[in-house]
Short mmCIF file of C-alpha atoms in Angstrom, two decimals:
data_model
loop_
_atom_site.label_atom_id
_atom_site.label_comp_id
_atom_site.label_asym_id
_atom_site.label_seq_id
_atom_site.Cartn_x
_atom_site.Cartn_y
_atom_site.Cartn_z
CA UNK A 1 0.00 0.00 0.00
CA UNK A 2 1.46 3.41 -0.93
CA UNK A 3 2.10 5.91 1.84
CA UNK A 4 -0.51 8.64 2.29
CA UNK A 5 0.21 12.14 1.04
CA UNK A 6 2.14 14.06 3.65
CA UNK A 7 2.12 17.83 4.03
CA UNK A 8 4.64 19.90 5.94
CA UNK A 9 3.26 22.34 8.50
CA UNK A 10 3.96 25.25 6.12
CA UNK A 11 2.12 23.51 3.24
CA UNK A 12 -0.83 22.64 5.47
CA UNK A 13 -1.01 26.15 6.96
CA UNK A 14 -1.07 27.72 3.50
CA UNK A 15 -4.06 25.56 2.52
CA UNK A 16 -5.74 25.09 5.92
CA UNK A 17 -9.07 26.54 4.77
CA UNK A 18 -9.27 23.89 2.03
CA UNK A 19 -9.25 21.02 4.53
CA UNK A 20 -11.54 19.35 6.96
CA UNK A 21 -8.97 18.69 9.69
CA UNK A 22 -9.38 15.48 11.69
CA UNK A 23 -7.30 15.03 14.85
CA UNK A 24 -7.01 11.34 15.78
CA UNK A 25 -5.45 11.81 19.22
CA UNK A 26 -7.20 10.91 22.45
CA UNK A 27 -9.72 13.55 23.58
CA UNK A 28 -7.50 14.62 26.49
CA UNK A 29 -4.60 15.26 24.13
CA UNK A 30 -6.90 17.10 21.72
CA UNK A 31 -8.20 19.33 24.53
CA UNK A 32 -4.65 20.34 25.45
CA UNK A 33 -4.19 22.00 22.03
CA UNK A 34 -4.99 21.24 18.39
CA UNK A 35 -4.69 22.63 14.88
CA UNK A 36 -7.28 25.41 14.46
CA UNK A 37 -10.61 24.09 13.22
CA UNK A 38 -9.75 20.44 13.85
CA UNK A 39 -12.42 17.93 14.78
CA UNK A 40 -11.54 15.12 17.17
CA UNK A 41 -12.08 11.51 16.14
CA UNK A 42 -9.80 9.26 18.22
CA UNK A 43 -8.00 6.61 16.19
CA UNK A 44 -9.73 3.78 18.04
CA UNK A 45 -13.12 5.27 17.06
CA UNK A 46 -12.22 5.94 13.40
CA UNK A 47 -14.02 2.89 11.93
CA UNK A 48 -17.40 4.12 13.17
CA UNK A 49 -16.69 7.54 11.65
CA UNK A 50 -15.98 6.23 8.14
CA UNK A 51 -19.44 7.03 6.68
CA UNK A 52 -19.31 10.64 7.93
CA UNK A 53 -15.72 11.00 6.73
CA UNK A 54 -16.68 9.65 3.31
CA UNK A 55 -19.39 12.32 3.16
CA UNK A 56 -16.96 15.06 4.24
CA UNK A 57 -14.30 13.93 1.75
CA UNK A 58 -16.82 14.21 -1.09
CA UNK A 59 -17.07 17.94 -0.31
CA UNK A 60 -13.35 18.63 0.17
CA UNK A 61 -9.96 17.33 1.21
CA UNK A 62 -9.23 15.74 4.56
CA UNK A 63 -6.11 16.46 6.60
CA UNK A 64 -5.44 13.97 9.40
CA UNK A 65 -3.38 15.08 12.38
CA UNK A 66 -1.94 13.54 15.55
CA UNK A 67 0.94 14.43 17.87
CA UNK A 68 3.83 13.23 15.68
CA UNK A 69 2.40 11.77 12.48
CA UNK A 70 2.39 8.07 13.41
CA UNK A 71 -1.31 7.74 14.32
CA UNK A 72 -2.39 10.05 11.50
CA UNK A 73 -0.51 7.91 8.98
CA UNK A 74 -2.28 4.82 10.36
CA UNK A 75 -5.61 6.68 10.14
CA UNK A 76 -4.93 7.57 6.50
CA UNK A 77 -4.28 3.88 5.77
CA UNK A 78 -7.60 2.94 7.40
CA UNK A 79 -9.36 5.62 5.37
CA UNK A 80 -7.64 4.50 2.16
CA UNK A 81 -8.99 0.99 2.76
CA UNK A 82 -12.46 2.60 2.77
CA UNK A 83 -11.68 4.49 -0.48
CA UNK A 84 -11.31 7.83 1.33
CA UNK A 85 -8.32 9.96 0.38
CA UNK A 86 -6.66 11.95 3.13
CA UNK A 87 -3.32 13.63 3.73
CA UNK A 88 -1.35 13.56 6.95
CA UNK A 89 0.42 16.43 8.67
CA UNK A 90 4.12 15.55 8.72
CA UNK A 91 5.38 15.70 12.29
CA UNK A 92 1.88 16.30 13.68
CA UNK A 93 0.90 19.03 16.10
CA UNK A 94 4.42 19.05 17.52
CA UNK A 95 5.88 20.08 14.17
CA UNK A 96 2.94 22.46 13.58
CA UNK A 97 3.66 24.33 16.81
CA UNK A 98 7.46 24.18 16.36
CA UNK A 99 6.99 25.77 12.92
CA UNK A 100 5.40 28.78 14.62
CA UNK A 101 1.74 27.99 13.97
CA UNK A 102 -0.66 28.40 16.84
CA UNK A 103 -2.80 25.72 18.43
CA UNK A 104 -6.37 26.18 19.60
CA UNK A 105 -6.49 25.54 23.33
CA UNK A 106 -10.08 25.35 24.55
CA UNK A 107 -10.92 27.00 27.83
CA UNK A 108 -10.59 24.43 30.58
CA UNK A 109 -8.37 22.21 28.41
CA UNK A 110 -5.82 20.38 30.51
CA UNK A 111 -2.16 19.88 29.75
CA UNK A 112 -2.41 16.14 29.09
CA UNK A 113 0.87 14.63 27.97
CA UNK A 114 1.17 13.35 24.41
CA UNK A 115 0.35 9.64 24.16
CA UNK A 116 3.91 8.72 23.17
CA UNK A 117 5.21 10.39 26.33
CA UNK A 118 2.61 8.56 28.42
CA UNK A 119 3.70 5.25 26.85
CA UNK A 120 7.37 5.97 27.56
CA UNK A 121 6.56 6.75 31.21
CA UNK A 122 4.38 3.66 31.68
CA UNK A 123 6.77 1.30 29.86
CA UNK A 124 9.85 2.67 31.61
CA UNK A 125 8.16 2.50 35.02
CA UNK A 126 7.08 -1.10 34.46
CA UNK A 127 10.58 -2.12 33.32
CA UNK A 128 12.18 -0.50 36.38
CA UNK A 129 9.52 -2.02 38.68
CA UNK A 130 10.16 -5.47 37.18
CA UNK A 131 13.90 -5.14 37.65
CA UNK A 132 13.62 -3.83 41.22
CA UNK A 133 11.08 -6.48 42.21
CA UNK A 134 13.33 -9.02 40.50
CA UNK A 135 16.02 -8.46 43.13
CA UNK A 136 13.70 -10.10 45.68
CA UNK A 137 11.46 -12.17 43.40
CA UNK A 138 13.44 -13.28 40.31
CA UNK A 139 10.30 -14.16 38.36
CA UNK A 140 9.30 -10.47 38.43
CA UNK A 141 11.99 -9.80 35.81
CA UNK A 142 9.63 -11.39 33.31
CA UNK A 143 7.55 -8.20 33.59
CA UNK A 144 10.51 -6.23 32.21
CA UNK A 145 11.05 -8.83 29.49
CA UNK A 146 7.37 -8.72 28.54
CA UNK A 147 7.36 -4.92 28.29
CA UNK A 148 10.53 -5.03 26.19
CA UNK A 149 8.99 -7.61 23.86
CA UNK A 150 5.85 -5.49 23.63
CA UNK A 151 7.92 -2.45 22.63
CA UNK A 152 9.70 -4.46 19.92
CA UNK A 153 6.34 -5.72 18.61
CA UNK A 154 5.00 -2.16 18.73
CA UNK A 155 7.88 -0.89 16.60
CA UNK A 156 7.66 -3.74 14.07
CA UNK A 157 3.86 -3.60 13.69
CA UNK A 158 3.56 0.19 14.07
CA UNK A 159 0.76 -0.35 16.60
CA UNK A 160 0.75 0.16 20.34
CA UNK A 161 -1.41 -1.83 22.72
CA UNK A 162 -0.19 0.23 25.66
CA UNK A 163 -1.32 3.45 23.96
CA UNK A 164 -4.70 1.87 23.28
CA UNK A 165 -5.03 0.97 26.97
CA UNK A 166 -3.80 4.38 28.17
CA UNK A 167 -6.25 6.18 25.87
CA UNK A 168 -9.08 4.69 27.96
CA UNK A 169 -7.90 6.32 31.19
CA UNK A 170 -10.12 9.14 32.49
CA UNK A 171 -7.61 11.94 31.85
CA UNK A 172 -7.39 10.92 28.19
CA UNK A 173 -11.15 11.00 27.73
CA UNK A 174 -13.15 13.98 26.54
CA UNK A 175 -13.45 16.60 29.25
CA UNK A 176 -16.90 17.31 30.63
CA UNK A 177 -18.75 19.66 28.35
CA UNK A 178 -16.40 18.79 25.46
CA UNK A 179 -17.63 17.76 22.05
CA UNK A 180 -18.44 14.09 21.81
CA UNK A 181 -18.03 11.84 18.81
CA UNK A 182 -21.73 11.96 17.87
CA UNK A 183 -21.61 15.76 17.62
CA UNK A 184 -18.44 15.57 15.53
CA UNK A 185 -19.99 13.04 13.15
CA UNK A 186 -23.10 15.21 12.80
CA UNK A 187 -20.89 18.20 11.96
CA UNK A 188 -19.09 16.15 9.29
CA UNK A 189 -22.40 15.23 7.63
CA UNK A 190 -23.33 18.89 7.04
#
């Protein structure tokens, strides 16, 4: 499968009004700052959004965004399988902000860490815990080995089970009063 079209932050900013921007990060990450005008459809909820995205893509181009470009590339592949063309923002919101473009930060939005940072903290903590516990209980070192194997699998498959689990934690969910997926899908149908 060919890679999805990728736009630099400067290219995307120059054409931002041409796109329906879809941010596939967890709602907590989205609430901490997103590309102006972006709508939030978390990657794990993307399959149920396909009909609305197909409708939106018939009216104009889609630009898919995440924190670094990994999840948005995966989202573009999912959309391509459904015959929906979309471009990804190279480097994600991190590159967007580093290039000098502003992020919308809704009032009351928290400073939730990017998912990749959350995964590094959780994986590193579990590895250290396994090694420390292994000094008293040698079998506990298998926890560290399991996390290491999971990280290797994550890199090879370009998926992350730990990120999927972390995205379900309360601080990664939509904040109270925030837009929910049903409202986003309704907006895409218009």
